Amino acid sequence: MLALFCAGIPALAWGPEGHALVARIADAQLTAAARTQVAAILGPGSTMASVSSWPDQIRHDRPQTGPWHYVDIPIDKPGLDMDRDCPKGNCVIAAIADMRAKLKDPATPAAERREALMFLIHFVGDMHQPLHSSDNHDKGGNDVHVIFHGQPGNLHGLWDSGLLGRIGKEDELFGKLSAVSARRRRKFAKGTVSDWAEEAHKLAQQMVYGKLPQGAAGAPVEISADYERRADPVIELQIERAGARLAMVLNQDLQ
Ligand SMILES: [Zn+2]
């Protein structure tokens, strides 16, 4: 579960910047048919980027949607077990499947279809944040206190927005990350949603926790320059992947 704990580094899913980037990268990779349908479903005045953080905004009013933002693959397990990690079909993997089914079905009422699209845009982003596809009994990293460039925060917020906020401005990052080759995009788009969750889980094992500096017991972990240097390319890669995969999903579902 992801709750707001420490002040300092904000702690909600990829921050709005991460979600907007994923949405903009995907938008740029849509087919003409998918783009037309996305515009019709969202309606005038909304873009994929502008609605990309909506599920975080309604989360407190609709608590049943909370578990849809993550899947708890234990950090000490090699991979996903749906019975264990997605109880009662209540996790991001099942939520993505549900939203895709609603989006594809022309009988879905317009307002519900619009919500399904907004959830889908958000959830494909969320599951690529390694802490949304793993569980270390620390509330998705919310319980791990860190100090980052002198600011107190927690590990979850660090990966949602703390690191990303220092990599660069949204427009610069969009230019950099959307310039990937078609070949690289096709490579990213392979596999299933479960494969993508396991890939993010592996990054949590190897990088998020694997490279985390060891602090004194009870003391916050000081995030080193070395950790930041290794983490930044992982974040960029995950955003690039999420964008390419969201585009693939929408191009398939909205033909
Ligand atoms: Zn979220």
CSV table of C-alpha atoms and ligand atoms in Angstrom, one decimal:
chain,number,residue,atom,x,y,z
A,1,MET,CA,0.0,0.0,0.0
A,2,LEU,CA,1.2,3.5,-0.7
A,3,ALA,CA,0.3,6.1,1.8
A,4,LEU,CA,1.7,9.5,2.3
A,5,PHE,CA,4.2,9.5,5.1
A,6,CYS,CA,7.2,11.7,5.0
A,7,ALA,CA,7.1,15.3,3.9
A,8,GLY,CA,9.8,16.4,1.5
A,9,ILE,CA,9.9,14.2,-1.5
A,10,PRO,CA,6.3,13.8,-2.7
A,11,ALA,CA,5.0,10.2,-2.6
A,12,LEU,CA,2.3,9.3,-5.1
A,13,ALA,CA,2.8,6.8,-8.0
A,14,TRP,CA,5.1,8.1,-10.7
A,15,GLY,CA,4.7,11.8,-10.0
A,16,PRO,CA,2.6,13.8,-12.5
A,17,GLU,CA,5.8,14.3,-14.5
A,18,GLY,CA,6.4,10.6,-15.0
A,19,HIS,CA,2.8,9.9,-16.0
A,20,ALA,CA,2.7,12.8,-18.4
A,21,LEU,CA,5.9,11.6,-20.0
A,22,VAL,CA,4.6,8.1,-20.5
A,23,ALA,CA,1.4,9.5,-22.0
A,24,ARG,CA,3.2,11.9,-24.3
A,25,ILE,CA,5.6,9.2,-25.5
A,26,ALA,CA,2.7,6.8,-26.2
A,27,ASP,CA,0.6,9.6,-27.9
A,28,ALA,CA,3.4,10.2,-30.3
A,29,GLN,CA,3.4,6.5,-31.3
A,30,LEU,CA,-0.3,6.1,-31.9
A,31,THR,CA,-1.6,5.0,-35.3
A,32,ALA,CA,-4.0,7.5,-37.0
A,33,ALA,CA,-7.0,5.3,-36.2
A,34,ALA,CA,-6.1,5.0,-32.5
A,35,ARG,CA,-5.4,8.7,-32.2
A,36,THR,CA,-8.8,9.6,-33.6
A,37,GLN,CA,-10.5,7.2,-31.2
A,38,VAL,CA,-8.5,8.4,-28.2
A,39,ALA,CA,-9.5,12.0,-29.0
A,40,ALA,CA,-13.2,11.0,-29.4
A,41,ILE,CA,-13.2,9.1,-26.1
A,42,LEU,CA,-11.5,11.7,-24.1
A,43,GLY,CA,-13.4,14.6,-25.6
A,44,PRO,CA,-12.4,18.2,-26.3
A,45,GLY,CA,-9.9,19.9,-24.0
A,46,SER,CA,-8.4,16.6,-22.7
A,47,THR,CA,-5.2,14.9,-23.8
A,48,MET,CA,-3.6,11.6,-22.8
A,49,ALA,CA,-1.1,13.6,-20.8
A,50,SER,CA,-3.6,15.9,-19.1
A,51,VAL,CA,-5.7,12.9,-17.8
A,52,SER,CA,-2.7,10.7,-16.9
A,53,SER,CA,-2.7,11.4,-13.2
A,54,TRP,CA,-6.5,11.4,-12.8
A,55,PRO,CA,-6.6,7.9,-11.0
A,56,ASP,CA,-4.3,9.3,-8.3
A,57,GLN,CA,-6.6,12.3,-7.8
A,58,ILE,CA,-9.7,10.1,-7.3
A,59,ARG,CA,-8.0,7.4,-5.2
A,60,HIS,CA,-9.0,8.8,-1.8
A,61,ASP,CA,-12.7,9.1,-2.8
A,62,ARG,CA,-12.8,5.7,-4.4
A,63,PRO,CA,-10.7,3.5,-2.1
A,64,GLN,CA,-11.6,0.3,-4.0
A,65,THR,CA,-9.4,1.5,-6.8
A,66,GLY,CA,-6.3,1.7,-4.5
A,67,PRO,CA,-5.0,-1.9,-5.1
A,68,TRP,CA,-5.4,-1.4,-8.9
A,69,HIS,CA,-2.2,0.7,-8.9
A,70,TYR,CA,0.3,-2.0,-8.0
A,71,VAL,CA,1.1,-5.7,-7.8
A,72,ASP,CA,2.9,-7.1,-4.7
A,73,ILE,CA,5.5,-9.5,-6.1
A,74,PRO,CA,7.6,-10.3,-3.0
A,75,ILE,CA,11.2,-9.1,-3.4
A,76,ASP,CA,12.6,-12.5,-2.2
A,77,LYS,CA,10.6,-14.5,-4.8
A,78,PRO,CA,11.8,-15.1,-8.3
A,79,GLY,CA,8.6,-14.0,-10.1
A,80,LEU,CA,4.9,-13.5,-10.2
A,81,ASP,CA,2.3,-15.8,-8.8
A,82,MET,CA,-1.1,-14.4,-9.5
A,83,ASP,CA,-2.9,-16.3,-6.7
A,84,ARG,CA,-0.4,-15.0,-4.2
A,85,ASP,CA,0.3,-11.5,-5.6
A,86,CYS,CA,-3.1,-10.5,-7.1
A,87,PRO,CA,-5.6,-11.7,-4.5
A,88,LYS,CA,-9.2,-11.6,-5.8
A,89,GLY,CA,-8.0,-10.2,-9.1
A,90,ASN,CA,-7.2,-6.9,-7.3
A,91,CYS,CA,-3.9,-5.7,-8.7
A,92,VAL,CA,-2.6,-3.6,-11.6
A,93,ILE,CA,-2.2,-6.6,-13.9
A,94,ALA,CA,-5.9,-7.6,-13.6
A,95,ALA,CA,-6.9,-3.9,-13.7
A,96,ILE,CA,-5.2,-3.4,-17.0
A,97,ALA,CA,-7.0,-6.5,-18.4
A,98,ASP,CA,-10.3,-5.2,-17.1
A,99,MET,CA,-9.8,-1.7,-18.5
A,100,ARG,CA,-8.7,-3.1,-21.9
A,101,ALA,CA,-11.9,-5.2,-22.1
A,102,LYS,CA,-14.1,-2.2,-21.3
A,103,LEU,CA,-12.2,0.0,-23.8
A,104,LYS,CA,-12.6,-2.5,-26.6
A,105,ASP,CA,-16.3,-3.2,-26.0
A,106,PRO,CA,-18.3,-0.7,-28.1
A,107,ALA,CA,-21.3,-1.4,-25.8
A,108,THR,CA,-19.5,0.2,-22.8
A,109,PRO,CA,-21.2,3.5,-21.9
A,110,ALA,CA,-19.2,6.6,-23.0
A,111,ALA,CA,-18.4,7.8,-19.5
A,112,GLU,CA,-17.2,4.4,-18.4
A,113,ARG,CA,-15.2,4.0,-21.5
A,114,ARG,CA,-13.5,7.3,-20.9
A,115,GLU,CA,-12.6,6.2,-17.3
A,116,ALA,CA,-11.3,2.9,-18.6
A,117,LEU,CA,-8.9,4.8,-21.0
A,118,MET,CA,-7.8,7.2,-18.2
A,119,PHE,CA,-7.1,4.2,-15.9
A,120,LEU,CA,-5.3,2.3,-18.6
A,121,ILE,CA,-3.0,5.3,-19.4
A,122,HIS,CA,-2.1,5.6,-15.7
A,123,PHE,CA,-1.7,1.9,-14.8
A,124,VAL,CA,0.6,1.0,-17.7
A,125,GLY,CA,2.8,3.8,-16.3
A,126,ASP,CA,2.5,2.8,-12.7
A,127,MET,CA,3.5,-0.9,-13.2
A,128,HIS,CA,6.8,0.2,-14.7
A,129,GLN,CA,7.8,2.0,-11.5
A,130,PRO,CA,9.7,-1.0,-9.9
A,131,LEU,CA,8.2,-0.3,-6.5
A,132,HIS,CA,4.7,-0.7,-7.9
A,133,SER,CA,5.6,-4.3,-9.1
A,134,SER,CA,7.3,-5.5,-5.9
A,135,ASP,CA,6.8,-5.8,-2.2
A,136,ASN,CA,9.4,-5.8,0.6
A,137,HIS,CA,7.0,-5.5,3.5
A,138,ASP,CA,7.7,-1.8,3.7
A,139,LYS,CA,4.6,-0.4,2.0
A,140,GLY,CA,6.2,-0.2,-1.4
A,141,GLY,CA,9.2,1.6,0.0
A,142,ASN,CA,7.1,4.2,1.9
A,143,ASP,CA,8.5,2.9,5.2
A,144,VAL,CA,12.2,3.3,4.1
A,145,HIS,CA,13.3,6.8,5.1
A,146,VAL,CA,15.9,8.4,2.9
A,147,ILE,CA,17.8,11.6,2.6
A,148,PHE,CA,18.2,12.8,-1.0
A,149,HIS,CA,20.3,16.0,-1.6
A,150,GLY,CA,19.6,17.0,2.0
A,151,GLN,CA,15.8,16.5,1.7
A,152,PRO,CA,14.1,13.9,3.9
A,153,GLY,CA,11.7,11.5,2.1
A,154,ASN,CA,11.1,7.9,1.5
A,155,LEU,CA,12.2,5.3,-1.1
A,156,HIS,CA,8.9,5.2,-2.8
A,157,GLY,CA,8.8,9.0,-3.4
A,158,LEU,CA,12.4,8.9,-4.5
A,159,TRP,CA,11.5,6.5,-7.3
A,160,ASP,CA,8.2,8.2,-8.1
A,161,SER,CA,9.4,11.7,-8.6
A,162,GLY,CA,12.5,12.5,-6.5
A,163,LEU,CA,15.1,11.1,-8.9
A,164,LEU,CA,13.1,12.0,-12.0
A,165,GLY,CA,12.7,15.6,-10.9
A,166,ARG,CA,16.5,16.0,-10.9
A,167,ILE,CA,17.1,14.3,-14.3
A,168,GLY,CA,15.6,17.1,-16.3
A,169,LYS,CA,12.6,19.2,-17.3
A,170,GLU,CA,9.6,17.3,-18.8
A,171,ASP,CA,10.0,18.8,-22.2
A,172,GLU,CA,13.7,18.0,-22.5
A,173,LEU,CA,13.1,14.5,-21.3
A,174,PHE,CA,10.2,14.1,-23.7
A,175,GLY,CA,12.5,15.1,-26.6
A,176,LYS,CA,15.2,12.6,-25.4
A,177,LEU,CA,13.0,9.6,-24.6
A,178,SER,CA,10.6,9.9,-27.6
A,179,ALA,CA,13.5,9.8,-30.1
A,180,VAL,CA,13.9,6.1,-29.7
A,181,SER,CA,14.2,4.0,-32.9
A,182,ALA,CA,11.3,2.0,-34.2
A,183,ARG,CA,13.4,-1.2,-33.7
A,184,ARG,CA,13.8,-0.4,-30.0
A,185,ARG,CA,10.1,0.3,-29.7
A,186,ARG,CA,9.2,-3.1,-31.2
A,187,LYS,CA,11.6,-4.8,-28.8
A,188,PHE,CA,10.0,-3.0,-25.9
A,189,ALA,CA,6.5,-4.0,-27.0
A,190,LYS,CA,7.1,-7.7,-26.8
A,191,GLY,CA,5.8,-9.9,-24.0
A,192,THR,CA,2.7,-9.8,-21.8
A,193,VAL,CA,1.7,-7.4,-19.0
A,194,SER,CA,2.8,-10.1,-16.5
A,195,ASP,CA,6.3,-10.2,-18.2
A,196,TRP,CA,6.5,-6.4,-17.8
A,197,ALA,CA,5.6,-6.7,-14.1
A,198,GLU,CA,8.3,-9.3,-13.6
A,199,GLU,CA,10.8,-7.2,-15.4
A,200,ALA,CA,10.1,-4.3,-13.1
A,201,HIS,CA,10.2,-6.6,-10.1
A,202,LYS,CA,13.7,-7.7,-11.2
A,203,LEU,CA,14.8,-4.0,-11.3
A,204,ALA,CA,13.5,-3.6,-7.8
A,205,GLN,CA,15.6,-6.6,-6.6
A,206,GLN,CA,18.7,-5.6,-8.5
A,207,MET,CA,18.7,-1.8,-8.3
A,208,VAL,CA,16.1,-0.3,-6.0
A,209,TYR,CA,17.0,-2.5,-3.0
A,210,GLY,CA,20.1,-4.3,-4.4
A,211,LYS,CA,22.1,-1.1,-4.7
A,212,LEU,CA,20.6,0.8,-1.8
A,213,PRO,CA,23.3,2.1,0.6
A,214,GLN,CA,23.3,0.5,4.0
A,215,GLY,CA,22.5,3.0,6.7
A,216,ALA,CA,22.8,2.6,10.5
A,217,ALA,CA,19.8,0.7,12.0
A,218,GLY,CA,16.9,3.1,12.4
A,219,ALA,CA,18.6,6.0,10.6
A,220,PRO,CA,17.5,7.3,7.2
A,221,VAL,CA,19.4,6.0,4.2
A,222,GLU,CA,21.6,8.6,2.6
A,223,ILE,CA,21.1,8.3,-1.2
A,224,SER,CA,24.6,8.4,-2.7
A,225,ALA,CA,25.7,10.0,-5.9
A,226,ASP,CA,26.6,6.5,-7.1
A,227,TYR,CA,23.0,5.2,-6.5
A,228,GLU,CA,21.5,8.2,-8.3
A,229,ARG,CA,23.9,7.7,-11.3
A,230,ARG,CA,22.8,4.1,-11.6
A,231,ALA,CA,19.1,4.7,-10.9
A,232,ASP,CA,18.6,7.5,-13.5
A,233,PRO,CA,19.0,5.4,-16.6
A,234,VAL,CA,16.7,2.7,-15.1
A,235,ILE,CA,14.0,5.4,-14.7
A,236,GLU,CA,14.4,6.7,-18.2
A,237,LEU,CA,14.3,3.2,-19.6
A,238,GLN,CA,11.1,2.3,-17.7
A,239,ILE,CA,9.4,5.5,-18.9
A,240,GLU,CA,10.4,4.7,-22.5
A,241,ARG,CA,9.2,1.2,-22.2
A,242,ALA,CA,5.9,2.2,-20.6
A,243,GLY,CA,5.3,4.7,-23.4
A,244,ALA,CA,6.0,2.2,-26.1
A,245,ARG,CA,3.8,-0.5,-24.5
A,246,LEU,CA,0.9,1.9,-23.8
A,247,ALA,CA,1.0,2.9,-27.5
A,248,MET,CA,1.0,-0.8,-28.5
A,249,VAL,CA,-1.9,-1.6,-26.3
A,250,LEU,CA,-4.0,1.3,-27.6
A,251,ASN,CA,-3.1,0.6,-31.2
A,252,GLN,CA,-4.3,-2.9,-30.7
A,253,ASP,CA,-7.5,-2.1,-28.8
A,254,LEU,CA,-8.6,0.9,-30.8
A,255,GLN,CA,-8.2,-0.1,-34.4
B,1,ZN,ZN,-1.0,5.3,-9.5
